[in-house]
mmCIF file of N, CA and C in Angstrom:
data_model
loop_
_atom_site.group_PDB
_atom_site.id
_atom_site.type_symbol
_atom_site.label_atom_id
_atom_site.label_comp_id
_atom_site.label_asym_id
_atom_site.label_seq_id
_atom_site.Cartn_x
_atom_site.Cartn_y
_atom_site.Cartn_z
ATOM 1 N N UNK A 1 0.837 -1.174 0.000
ATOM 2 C CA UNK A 1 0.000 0.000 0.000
ATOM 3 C C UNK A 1 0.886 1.242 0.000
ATOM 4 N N UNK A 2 0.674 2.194 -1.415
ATOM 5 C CA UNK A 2 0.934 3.637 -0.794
ATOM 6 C C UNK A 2 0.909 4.656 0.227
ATOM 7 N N UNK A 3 1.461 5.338 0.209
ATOM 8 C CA UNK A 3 0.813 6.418 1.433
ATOM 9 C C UNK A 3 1.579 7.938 1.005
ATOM 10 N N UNK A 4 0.740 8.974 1.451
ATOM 11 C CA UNK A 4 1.401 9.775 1.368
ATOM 12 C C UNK A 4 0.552 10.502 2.409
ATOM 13 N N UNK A 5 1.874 11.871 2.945
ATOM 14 C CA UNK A 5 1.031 12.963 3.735
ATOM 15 C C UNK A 5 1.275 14.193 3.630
ATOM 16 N N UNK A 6 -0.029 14.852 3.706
ATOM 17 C CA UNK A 6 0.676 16.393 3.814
ATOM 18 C C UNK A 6 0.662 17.151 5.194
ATOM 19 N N UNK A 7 0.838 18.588 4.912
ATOM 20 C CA UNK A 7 0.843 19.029 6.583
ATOM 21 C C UNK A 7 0.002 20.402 6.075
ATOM 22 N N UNK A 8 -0.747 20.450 7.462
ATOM 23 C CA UNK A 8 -0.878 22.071 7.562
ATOM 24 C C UNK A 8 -1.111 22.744 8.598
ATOM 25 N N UNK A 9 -0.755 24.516 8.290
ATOM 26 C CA UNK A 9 -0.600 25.017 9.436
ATOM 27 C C UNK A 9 -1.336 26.363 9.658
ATOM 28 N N UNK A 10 -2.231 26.977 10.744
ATOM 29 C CA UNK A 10 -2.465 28.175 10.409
ATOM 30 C C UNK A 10 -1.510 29.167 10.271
ATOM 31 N N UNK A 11 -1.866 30.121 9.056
ATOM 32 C CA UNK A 11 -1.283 31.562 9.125
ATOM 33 C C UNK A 11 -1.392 32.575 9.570
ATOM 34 N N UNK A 12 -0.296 32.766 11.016
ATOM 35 C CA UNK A 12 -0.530 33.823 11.514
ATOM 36 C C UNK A 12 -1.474 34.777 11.634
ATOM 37 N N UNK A 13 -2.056 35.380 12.216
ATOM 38 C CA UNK A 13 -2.941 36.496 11.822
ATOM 39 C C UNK A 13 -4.002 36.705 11.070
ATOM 40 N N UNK A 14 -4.468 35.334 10.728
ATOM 41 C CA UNK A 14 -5.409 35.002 9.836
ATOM 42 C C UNK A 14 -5.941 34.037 10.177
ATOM 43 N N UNK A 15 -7.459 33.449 9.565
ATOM 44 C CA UNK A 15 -8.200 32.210 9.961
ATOM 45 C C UNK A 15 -7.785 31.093 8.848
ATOM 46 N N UNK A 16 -6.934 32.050 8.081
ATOM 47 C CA UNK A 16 -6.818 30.903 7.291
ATOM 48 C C UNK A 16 -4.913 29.874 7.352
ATOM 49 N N UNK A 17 -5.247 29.060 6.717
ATOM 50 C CA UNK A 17 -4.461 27.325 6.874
ATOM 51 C C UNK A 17 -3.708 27.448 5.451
ATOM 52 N N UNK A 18 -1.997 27.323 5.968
ATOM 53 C CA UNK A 18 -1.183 26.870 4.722
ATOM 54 C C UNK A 18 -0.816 25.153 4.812
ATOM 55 N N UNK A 19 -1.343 24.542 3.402
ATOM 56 C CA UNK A 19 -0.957 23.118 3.308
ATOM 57 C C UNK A 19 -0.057 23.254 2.550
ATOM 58 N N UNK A 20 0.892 21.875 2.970
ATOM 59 C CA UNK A 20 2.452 21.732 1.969
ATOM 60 C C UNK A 20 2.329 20.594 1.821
ATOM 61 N N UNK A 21 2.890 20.185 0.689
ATOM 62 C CA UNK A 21 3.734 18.566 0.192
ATOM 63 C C UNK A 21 4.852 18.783 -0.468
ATOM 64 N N UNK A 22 5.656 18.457 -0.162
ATOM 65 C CA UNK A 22 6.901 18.577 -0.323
ATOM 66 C C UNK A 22 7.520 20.357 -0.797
ATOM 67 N N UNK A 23 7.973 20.584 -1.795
ATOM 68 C CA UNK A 23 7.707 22.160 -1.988
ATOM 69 C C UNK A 23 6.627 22.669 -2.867
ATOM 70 N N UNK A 24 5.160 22.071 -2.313
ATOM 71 C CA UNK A 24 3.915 22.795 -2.877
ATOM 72 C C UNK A 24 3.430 22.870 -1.924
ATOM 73 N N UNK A 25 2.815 24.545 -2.067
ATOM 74 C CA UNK A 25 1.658 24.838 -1.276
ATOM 75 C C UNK A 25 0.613 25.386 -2.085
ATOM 76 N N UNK A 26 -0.316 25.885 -0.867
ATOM 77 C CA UNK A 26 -2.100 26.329 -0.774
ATOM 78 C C UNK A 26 -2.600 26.586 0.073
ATOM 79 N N UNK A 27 -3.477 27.689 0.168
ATOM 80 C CA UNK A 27 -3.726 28.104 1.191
ATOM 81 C C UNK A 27 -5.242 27.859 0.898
ATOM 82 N N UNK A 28 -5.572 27.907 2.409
ATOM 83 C CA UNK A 28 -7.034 26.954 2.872
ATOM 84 C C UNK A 28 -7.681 28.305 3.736
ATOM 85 N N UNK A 29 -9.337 28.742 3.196
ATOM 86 C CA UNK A 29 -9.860 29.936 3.974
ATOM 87 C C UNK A 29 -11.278 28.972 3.536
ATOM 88 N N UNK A 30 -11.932 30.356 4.324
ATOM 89 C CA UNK A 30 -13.309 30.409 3.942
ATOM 90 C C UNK A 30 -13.763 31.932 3.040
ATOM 91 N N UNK A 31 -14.619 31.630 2.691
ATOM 92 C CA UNK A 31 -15.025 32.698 1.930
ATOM 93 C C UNK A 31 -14.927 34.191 2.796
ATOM 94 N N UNK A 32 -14.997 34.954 2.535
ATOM 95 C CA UNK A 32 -14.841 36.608 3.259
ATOM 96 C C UNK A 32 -16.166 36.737 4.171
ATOM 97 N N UNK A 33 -16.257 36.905 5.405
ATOM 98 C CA UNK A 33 -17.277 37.084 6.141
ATOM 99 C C UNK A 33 -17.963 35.698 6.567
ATOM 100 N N UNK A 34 -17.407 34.710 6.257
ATOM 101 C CA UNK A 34 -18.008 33.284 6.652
ATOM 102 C C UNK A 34 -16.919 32.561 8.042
ATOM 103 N N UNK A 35 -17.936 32.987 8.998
ATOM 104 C CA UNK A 35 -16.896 31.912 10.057
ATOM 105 C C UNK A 35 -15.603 32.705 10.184
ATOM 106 N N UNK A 36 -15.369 33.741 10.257
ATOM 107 C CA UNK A 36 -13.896 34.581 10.308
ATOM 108 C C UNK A 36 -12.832 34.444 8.925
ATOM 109 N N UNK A 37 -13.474 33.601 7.815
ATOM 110 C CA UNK A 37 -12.986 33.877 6.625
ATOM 111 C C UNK A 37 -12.097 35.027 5.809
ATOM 112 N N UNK A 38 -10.921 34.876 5.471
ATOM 113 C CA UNK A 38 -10.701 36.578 4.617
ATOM 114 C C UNK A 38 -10.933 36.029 3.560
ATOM 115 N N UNK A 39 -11.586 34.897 2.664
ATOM 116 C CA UNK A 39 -11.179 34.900 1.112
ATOM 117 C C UNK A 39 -9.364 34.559 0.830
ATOM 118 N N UNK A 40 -8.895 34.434 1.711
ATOM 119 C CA UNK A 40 -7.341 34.724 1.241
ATOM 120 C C UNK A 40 -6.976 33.027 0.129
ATOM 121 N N UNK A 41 -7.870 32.291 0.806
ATOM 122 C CA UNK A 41 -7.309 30.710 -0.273
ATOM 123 C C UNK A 41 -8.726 29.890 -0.793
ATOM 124 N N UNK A 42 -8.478 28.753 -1.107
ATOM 125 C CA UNK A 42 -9.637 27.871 -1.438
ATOM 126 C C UNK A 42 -10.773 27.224 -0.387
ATOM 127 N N UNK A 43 -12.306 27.471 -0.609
ATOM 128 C CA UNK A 43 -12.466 27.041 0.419
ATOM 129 C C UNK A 43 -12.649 25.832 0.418
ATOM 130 N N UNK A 44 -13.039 24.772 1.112
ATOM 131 C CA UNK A 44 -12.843 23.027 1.215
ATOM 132 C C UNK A 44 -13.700 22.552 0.218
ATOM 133 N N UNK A 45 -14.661 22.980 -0.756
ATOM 134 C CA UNK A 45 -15.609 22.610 -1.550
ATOM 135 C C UNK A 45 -14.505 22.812 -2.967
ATOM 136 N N UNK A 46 -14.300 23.928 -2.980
ATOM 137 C CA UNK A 46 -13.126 24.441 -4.048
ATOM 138 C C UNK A 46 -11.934 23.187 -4.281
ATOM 139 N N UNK A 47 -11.021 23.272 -2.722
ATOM 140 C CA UNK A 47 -10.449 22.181 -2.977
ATOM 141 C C UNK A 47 -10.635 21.008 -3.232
ATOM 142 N N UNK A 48 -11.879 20.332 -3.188
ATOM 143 C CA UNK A 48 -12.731 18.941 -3.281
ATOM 144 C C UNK A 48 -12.656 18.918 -4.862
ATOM 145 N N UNK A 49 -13.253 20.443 -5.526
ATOM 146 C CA UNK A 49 -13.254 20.003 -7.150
ATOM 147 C C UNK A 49 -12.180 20.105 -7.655
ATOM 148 N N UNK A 50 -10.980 21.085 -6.850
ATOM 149 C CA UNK A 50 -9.787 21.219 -7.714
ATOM 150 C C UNK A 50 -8.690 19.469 -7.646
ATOM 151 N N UNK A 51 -8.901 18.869 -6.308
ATOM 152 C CA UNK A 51 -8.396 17.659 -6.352
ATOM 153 C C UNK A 51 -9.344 16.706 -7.288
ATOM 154 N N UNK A 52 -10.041 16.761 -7.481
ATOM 155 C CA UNK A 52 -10.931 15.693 -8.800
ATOM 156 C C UNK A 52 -10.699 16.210 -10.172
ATOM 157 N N UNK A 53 -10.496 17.611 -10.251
ATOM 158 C CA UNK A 53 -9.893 17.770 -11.760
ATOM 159 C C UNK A 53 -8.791 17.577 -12.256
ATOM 160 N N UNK A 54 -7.656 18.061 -10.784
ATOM 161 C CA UNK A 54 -6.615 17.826 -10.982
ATOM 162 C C UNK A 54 -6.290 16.288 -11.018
ATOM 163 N N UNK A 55 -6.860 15.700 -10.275
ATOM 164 C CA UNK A 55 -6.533 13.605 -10.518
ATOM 165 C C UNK A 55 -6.893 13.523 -12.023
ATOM 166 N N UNK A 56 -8.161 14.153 -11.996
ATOM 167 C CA UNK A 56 -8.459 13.596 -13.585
ATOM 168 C C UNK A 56 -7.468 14.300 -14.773
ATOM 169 N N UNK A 57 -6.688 15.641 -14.877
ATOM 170 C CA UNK A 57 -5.670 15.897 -15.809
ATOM 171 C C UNK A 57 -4.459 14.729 -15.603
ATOM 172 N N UNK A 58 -3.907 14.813 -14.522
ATOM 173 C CA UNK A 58 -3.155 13.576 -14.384
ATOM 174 C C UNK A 58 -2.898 12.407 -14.757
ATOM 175 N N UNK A 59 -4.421 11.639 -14.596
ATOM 176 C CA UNK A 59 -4.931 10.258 -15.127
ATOM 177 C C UNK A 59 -5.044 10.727 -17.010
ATOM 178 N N UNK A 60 -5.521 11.254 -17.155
ATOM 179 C CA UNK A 60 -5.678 11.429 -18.651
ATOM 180 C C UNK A 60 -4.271 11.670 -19.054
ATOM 181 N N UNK A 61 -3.124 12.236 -18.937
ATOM 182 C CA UNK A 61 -2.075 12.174 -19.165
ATOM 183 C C UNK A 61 -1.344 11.008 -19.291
ATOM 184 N N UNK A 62 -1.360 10.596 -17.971
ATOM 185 C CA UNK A 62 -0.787 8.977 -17.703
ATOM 186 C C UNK A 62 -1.200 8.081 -18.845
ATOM 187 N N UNK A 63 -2.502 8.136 -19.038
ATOM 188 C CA UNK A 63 -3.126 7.179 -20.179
ATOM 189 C C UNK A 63 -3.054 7.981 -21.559
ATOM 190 N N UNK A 64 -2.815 8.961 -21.826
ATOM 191 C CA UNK A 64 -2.124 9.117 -23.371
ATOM 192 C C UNK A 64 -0.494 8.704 -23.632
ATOM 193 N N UNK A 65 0.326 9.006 -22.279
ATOM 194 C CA UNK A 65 1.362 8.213 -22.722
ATOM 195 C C UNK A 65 1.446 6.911 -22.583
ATOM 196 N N UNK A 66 0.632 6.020 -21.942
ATOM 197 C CA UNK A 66 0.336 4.687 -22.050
ATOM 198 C C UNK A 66 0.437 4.532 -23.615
ATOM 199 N N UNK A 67 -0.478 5.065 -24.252
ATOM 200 C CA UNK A 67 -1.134 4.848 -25.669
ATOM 201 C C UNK A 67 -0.011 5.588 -26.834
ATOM 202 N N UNK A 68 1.223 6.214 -26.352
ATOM 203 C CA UNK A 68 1.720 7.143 -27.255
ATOM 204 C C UNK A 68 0.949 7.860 -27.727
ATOM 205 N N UNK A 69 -0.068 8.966 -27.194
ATOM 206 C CA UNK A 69 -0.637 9.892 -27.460
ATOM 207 C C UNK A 69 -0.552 11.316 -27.589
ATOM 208 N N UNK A 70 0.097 12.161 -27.831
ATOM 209 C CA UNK A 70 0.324 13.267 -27.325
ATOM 210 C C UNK A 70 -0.833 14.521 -27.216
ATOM 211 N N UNK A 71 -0.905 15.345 -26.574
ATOM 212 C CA UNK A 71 -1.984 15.777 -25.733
ATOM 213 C C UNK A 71 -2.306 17.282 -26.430
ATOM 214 N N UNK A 72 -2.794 17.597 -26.799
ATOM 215 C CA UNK A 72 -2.810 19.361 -27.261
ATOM 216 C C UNK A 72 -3.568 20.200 -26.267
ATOM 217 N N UNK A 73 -4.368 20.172 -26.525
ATOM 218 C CA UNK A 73 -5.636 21.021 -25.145
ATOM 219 C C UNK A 73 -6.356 20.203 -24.352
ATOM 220 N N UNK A 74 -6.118 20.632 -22.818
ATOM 221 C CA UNK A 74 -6.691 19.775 -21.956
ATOM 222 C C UNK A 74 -7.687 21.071 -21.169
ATOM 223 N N UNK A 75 -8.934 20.748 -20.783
ATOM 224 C CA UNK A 75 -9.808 21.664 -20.273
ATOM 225 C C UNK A 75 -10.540 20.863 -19.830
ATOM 226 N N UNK A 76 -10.573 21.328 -18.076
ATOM 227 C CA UNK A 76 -11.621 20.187 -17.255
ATOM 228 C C UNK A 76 -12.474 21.550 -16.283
ATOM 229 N N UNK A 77 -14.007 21.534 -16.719
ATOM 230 C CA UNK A 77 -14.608 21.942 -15.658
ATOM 231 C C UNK A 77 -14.908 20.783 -14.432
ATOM 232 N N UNK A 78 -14.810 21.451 -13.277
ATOM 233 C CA UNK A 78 -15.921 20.728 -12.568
ATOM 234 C C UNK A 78 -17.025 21.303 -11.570
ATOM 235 N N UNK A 79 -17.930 21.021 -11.431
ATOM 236 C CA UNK A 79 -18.963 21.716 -10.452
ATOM 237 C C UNK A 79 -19.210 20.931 -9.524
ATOM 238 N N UNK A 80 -19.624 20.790 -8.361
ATOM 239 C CA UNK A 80 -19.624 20.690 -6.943
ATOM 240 C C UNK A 80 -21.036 20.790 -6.274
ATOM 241 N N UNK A 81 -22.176 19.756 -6.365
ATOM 242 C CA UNK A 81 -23.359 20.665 -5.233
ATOM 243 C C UNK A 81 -23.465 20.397 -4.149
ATOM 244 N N UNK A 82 -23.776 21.435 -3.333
ATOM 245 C CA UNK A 82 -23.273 20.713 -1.851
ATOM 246 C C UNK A 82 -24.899 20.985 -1.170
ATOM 247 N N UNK A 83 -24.953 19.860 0.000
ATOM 248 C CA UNK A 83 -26.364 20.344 0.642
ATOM 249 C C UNK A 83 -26.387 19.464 1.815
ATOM 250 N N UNK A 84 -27.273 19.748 2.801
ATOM 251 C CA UNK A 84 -26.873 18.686 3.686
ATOM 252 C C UNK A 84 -26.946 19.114 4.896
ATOM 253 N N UNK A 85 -26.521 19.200 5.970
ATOM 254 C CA UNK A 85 -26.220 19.551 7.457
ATOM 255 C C UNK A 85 -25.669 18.119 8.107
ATOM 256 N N UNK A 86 -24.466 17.992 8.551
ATOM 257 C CA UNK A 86 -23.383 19.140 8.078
ATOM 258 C C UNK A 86 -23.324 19.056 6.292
ATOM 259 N N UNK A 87 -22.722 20.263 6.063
ATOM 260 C CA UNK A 87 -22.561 21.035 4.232
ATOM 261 C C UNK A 87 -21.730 19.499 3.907
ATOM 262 N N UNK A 88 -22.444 18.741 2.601
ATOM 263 C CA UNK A 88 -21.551 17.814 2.091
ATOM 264 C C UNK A 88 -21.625 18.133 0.517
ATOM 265 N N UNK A 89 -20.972 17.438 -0.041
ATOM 266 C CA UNK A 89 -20.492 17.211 -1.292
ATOM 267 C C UNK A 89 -21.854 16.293 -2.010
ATOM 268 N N UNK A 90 -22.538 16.777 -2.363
ATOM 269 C CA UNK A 90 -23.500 15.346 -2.756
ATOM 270 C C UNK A 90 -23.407 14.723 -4.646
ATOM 271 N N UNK A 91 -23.040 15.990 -5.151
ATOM 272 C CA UNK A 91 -22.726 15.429 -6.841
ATOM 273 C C UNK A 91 -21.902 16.247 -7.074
ATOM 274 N N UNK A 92 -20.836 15.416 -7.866
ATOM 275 C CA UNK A 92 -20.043 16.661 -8.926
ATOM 276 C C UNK A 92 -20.007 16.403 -10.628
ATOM 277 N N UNK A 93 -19.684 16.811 -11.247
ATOM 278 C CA UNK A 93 -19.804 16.937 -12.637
ATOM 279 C C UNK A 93 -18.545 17.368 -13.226
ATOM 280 N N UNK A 94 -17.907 16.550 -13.854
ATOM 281 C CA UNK A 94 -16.659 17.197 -14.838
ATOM 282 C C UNK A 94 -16.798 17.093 -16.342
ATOM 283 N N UNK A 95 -16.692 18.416 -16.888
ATOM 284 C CA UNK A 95 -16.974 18.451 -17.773
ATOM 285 C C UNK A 95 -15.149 18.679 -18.782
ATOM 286 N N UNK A 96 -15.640 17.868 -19.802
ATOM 287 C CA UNK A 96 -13.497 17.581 -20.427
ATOM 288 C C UNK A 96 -13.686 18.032 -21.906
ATOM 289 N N UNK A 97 -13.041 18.976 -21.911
ATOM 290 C CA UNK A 97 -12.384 19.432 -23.448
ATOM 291 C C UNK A 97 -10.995 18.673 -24.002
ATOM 292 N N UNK A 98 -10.630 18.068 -24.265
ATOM 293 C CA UNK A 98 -9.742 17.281 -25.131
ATOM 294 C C UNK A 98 -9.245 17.112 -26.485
ATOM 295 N N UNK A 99 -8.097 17.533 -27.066
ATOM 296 C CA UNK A 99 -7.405 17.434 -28.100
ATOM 297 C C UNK A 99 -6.473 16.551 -28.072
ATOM 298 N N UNK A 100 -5.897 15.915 -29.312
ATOM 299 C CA UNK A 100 -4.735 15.310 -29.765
ATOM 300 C C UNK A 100 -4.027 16.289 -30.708
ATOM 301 N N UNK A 101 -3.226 15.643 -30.750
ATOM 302 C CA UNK A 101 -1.633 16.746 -31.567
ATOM 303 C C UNK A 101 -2.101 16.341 -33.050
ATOM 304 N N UNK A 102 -2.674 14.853 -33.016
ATOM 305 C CA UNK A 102 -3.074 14.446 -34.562
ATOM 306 C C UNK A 102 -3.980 14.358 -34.944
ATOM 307 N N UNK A 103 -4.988 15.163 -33.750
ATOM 308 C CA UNK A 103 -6.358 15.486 -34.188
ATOM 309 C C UNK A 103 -7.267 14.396 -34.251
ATOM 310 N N UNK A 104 -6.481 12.986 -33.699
ATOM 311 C CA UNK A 104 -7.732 11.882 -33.463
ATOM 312 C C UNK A 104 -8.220 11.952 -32.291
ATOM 313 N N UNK A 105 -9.339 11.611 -32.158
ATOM 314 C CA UNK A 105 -10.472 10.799 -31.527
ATOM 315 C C UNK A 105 -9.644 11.176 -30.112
ATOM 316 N N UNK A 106 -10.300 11.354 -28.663
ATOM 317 C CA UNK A 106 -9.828 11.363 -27.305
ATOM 318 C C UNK A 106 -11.101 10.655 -26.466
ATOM 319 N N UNK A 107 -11.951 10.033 -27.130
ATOM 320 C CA UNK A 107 -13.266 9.753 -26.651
ATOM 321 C C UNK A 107 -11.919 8.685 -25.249
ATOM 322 N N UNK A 108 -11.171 7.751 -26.161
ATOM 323 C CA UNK A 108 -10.379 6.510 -24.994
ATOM 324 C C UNK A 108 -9.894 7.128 -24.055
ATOM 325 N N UNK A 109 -9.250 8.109 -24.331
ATOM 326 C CA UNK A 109 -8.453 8.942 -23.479
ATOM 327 C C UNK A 109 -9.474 9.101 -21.683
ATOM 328 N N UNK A 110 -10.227 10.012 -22.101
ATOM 329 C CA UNK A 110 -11.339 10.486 -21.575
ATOM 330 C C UNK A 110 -11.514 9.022 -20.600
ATOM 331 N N UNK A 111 -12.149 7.969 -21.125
ATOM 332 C CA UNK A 111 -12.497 7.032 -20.173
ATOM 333 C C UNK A 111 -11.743 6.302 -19.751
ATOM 334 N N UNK A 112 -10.416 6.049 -20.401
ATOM 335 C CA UNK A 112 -9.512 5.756 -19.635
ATOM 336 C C UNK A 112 -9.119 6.671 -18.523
ATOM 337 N N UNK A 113 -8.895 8.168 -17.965
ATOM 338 C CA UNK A 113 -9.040 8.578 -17.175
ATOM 339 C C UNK A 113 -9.988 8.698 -16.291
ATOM 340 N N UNK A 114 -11.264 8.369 -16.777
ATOM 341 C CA UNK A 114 -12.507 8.129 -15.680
ATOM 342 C C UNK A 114 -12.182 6.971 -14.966
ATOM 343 N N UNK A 115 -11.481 5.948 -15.643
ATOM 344 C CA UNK A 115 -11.554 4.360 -14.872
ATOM 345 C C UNK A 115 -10.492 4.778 -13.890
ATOM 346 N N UNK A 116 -9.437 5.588 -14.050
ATOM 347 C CA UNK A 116 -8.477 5.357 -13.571
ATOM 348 C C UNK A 116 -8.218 6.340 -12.455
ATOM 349 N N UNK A 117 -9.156 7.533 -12.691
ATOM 350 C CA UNK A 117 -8.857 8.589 -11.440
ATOM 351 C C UNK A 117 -9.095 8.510 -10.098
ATOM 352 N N UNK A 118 -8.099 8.272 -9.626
ATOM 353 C CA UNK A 118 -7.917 7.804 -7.760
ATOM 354 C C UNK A 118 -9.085 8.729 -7.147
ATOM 355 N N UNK A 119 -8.723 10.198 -7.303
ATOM 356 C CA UNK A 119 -10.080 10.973 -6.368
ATOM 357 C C UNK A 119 -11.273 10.672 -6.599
ATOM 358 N N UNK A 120 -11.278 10.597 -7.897
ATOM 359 C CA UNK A 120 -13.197 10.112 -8.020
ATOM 360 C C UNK A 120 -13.519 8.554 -7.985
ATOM 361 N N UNK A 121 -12.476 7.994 -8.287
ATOM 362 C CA UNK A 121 -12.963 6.289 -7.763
ATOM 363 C C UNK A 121 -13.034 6.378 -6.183
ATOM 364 N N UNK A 122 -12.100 7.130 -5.348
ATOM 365 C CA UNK A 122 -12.163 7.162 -3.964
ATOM 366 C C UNK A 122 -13.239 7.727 -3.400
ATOM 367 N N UNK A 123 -13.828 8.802 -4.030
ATOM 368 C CA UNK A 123 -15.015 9.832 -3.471
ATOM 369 C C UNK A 123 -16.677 8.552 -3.955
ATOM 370 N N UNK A 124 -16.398 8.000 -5.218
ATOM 371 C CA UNK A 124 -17.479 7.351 -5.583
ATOM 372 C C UNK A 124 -17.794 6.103 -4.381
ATOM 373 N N UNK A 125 -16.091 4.951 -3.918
ATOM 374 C CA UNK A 125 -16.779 3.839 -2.811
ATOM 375 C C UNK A 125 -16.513 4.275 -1.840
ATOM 376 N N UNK A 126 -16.002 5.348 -0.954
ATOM 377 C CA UNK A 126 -16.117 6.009 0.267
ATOM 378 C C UNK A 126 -14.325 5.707 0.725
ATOM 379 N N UNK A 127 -14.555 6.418 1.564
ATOM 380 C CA UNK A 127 -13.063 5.738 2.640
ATOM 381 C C UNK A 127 -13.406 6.527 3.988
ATOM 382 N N UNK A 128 -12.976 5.548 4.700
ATOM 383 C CA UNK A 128 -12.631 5.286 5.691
ATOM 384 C C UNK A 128 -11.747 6.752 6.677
ATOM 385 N N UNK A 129 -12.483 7.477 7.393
ATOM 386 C CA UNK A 129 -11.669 8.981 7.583
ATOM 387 C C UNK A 129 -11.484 8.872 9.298
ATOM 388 N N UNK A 130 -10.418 8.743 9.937
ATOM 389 C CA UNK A 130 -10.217 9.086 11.329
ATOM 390 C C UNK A 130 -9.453 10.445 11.686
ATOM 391 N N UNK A 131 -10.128 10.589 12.901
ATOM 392 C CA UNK A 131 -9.647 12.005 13.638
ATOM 393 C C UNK A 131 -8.360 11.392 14.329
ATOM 394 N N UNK A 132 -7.762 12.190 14.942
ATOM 395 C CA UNK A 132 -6.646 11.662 16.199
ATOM 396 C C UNK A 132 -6.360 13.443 16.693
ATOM 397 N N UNK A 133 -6.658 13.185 17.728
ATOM 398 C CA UNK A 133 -6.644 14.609 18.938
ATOM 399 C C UNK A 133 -4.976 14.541 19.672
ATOM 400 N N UNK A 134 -4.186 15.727 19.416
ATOM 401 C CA UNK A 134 -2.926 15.816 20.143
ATOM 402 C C UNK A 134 -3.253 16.825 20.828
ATOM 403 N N UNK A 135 -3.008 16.923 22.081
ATOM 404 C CA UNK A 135 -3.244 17.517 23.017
ATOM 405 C C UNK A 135 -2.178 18.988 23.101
ATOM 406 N N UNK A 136 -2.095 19.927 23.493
ATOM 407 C CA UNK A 136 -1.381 20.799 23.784
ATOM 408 C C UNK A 136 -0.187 20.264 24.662
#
C-alpha cells in the first residue's frame, strides 16, 4: 500500500491554513465574512473540485502516454453541489475538453481517465476517515 502525507498550518494572523507537500503549497480559507474567513485561499468545496480535476488531468495524461498519445488542449470543468447539514459534497460533474496533436479521436483517453482517477474512484466507494486529537 501507498501512502502519502501532507501538513498544515495556520497563518498567523489570519483564519486561514497553509498546506504543503513537499515544496507545494495552498492556502485553505473560507469565503470573506463566513466563520472569520478573509477569502485569502480555497475554500474546502473548491479544494474537493480542484483535487478531482486535478486527478483527472493527471490520469488522462498517464493514459495518453500509455497509448503514445500526445496531448494538445486539456480543459476540465468541474462543479460541486453541496447540501446537507453538516454542508456535504453530494454530486459533482466534470466536464473535459480534449485534443490530440493528430487530431484523433480522445473519446479513450477520456475514459480511460474516468476508470483510472484515484479521487473520483475514492469519493465514488467512500473511505474510511479518522480524527486523532494531540493535546497541547
Amino acid at each position: 500500500m501507498m501512502e502519502t502525507t501532507v501538513e498544515l498550518r495556520n497563518v498567523p494572523g489570519t483564519g486561514a491554513a497553509m498546506g504543503w507537500a513537499g515544496g507545494h503549497t495552498v492556502v485553505i480559507d473560507r469565503h470573506e465574512g463566513k466563520a472569520g474567513g478573509s477569502g485569502l485561499g480555497f475554500s474546502g468545496a473548491q479544494m474537493l473540485a480542484l483535487a478531482m480535476g486535478g486527478c483527472f488531468c493527471n490520469s488522462l495524461r498517464f493514459a495518453a502516454e500509455s497509448l503514445g498519445i500526445e496531448v494538445d488542449t486539456l480543459e476540465v470543468t468541474v462543479t460541486v453541489k453541496l447540501g446537507g447539514e453538516p454542508l456535504v459534497t453530494q454530486e459533482a460533474h466534470l466536464s473535459v475538453h480534449c485534443t490530440r496533436k493528430d487530431g484523433g479521436d480522445t473519446a479513450e483517453l477520456v475514459a480511460r481517465a474516468e476508470q483510472t482517477c484515484m479521487v473520483a474512484n475514492t469519493l465514488q466507494r467512500g473511505v474510511k476517515v479518522t480524527v486523532g486529537h494531540r493535546a497541547a
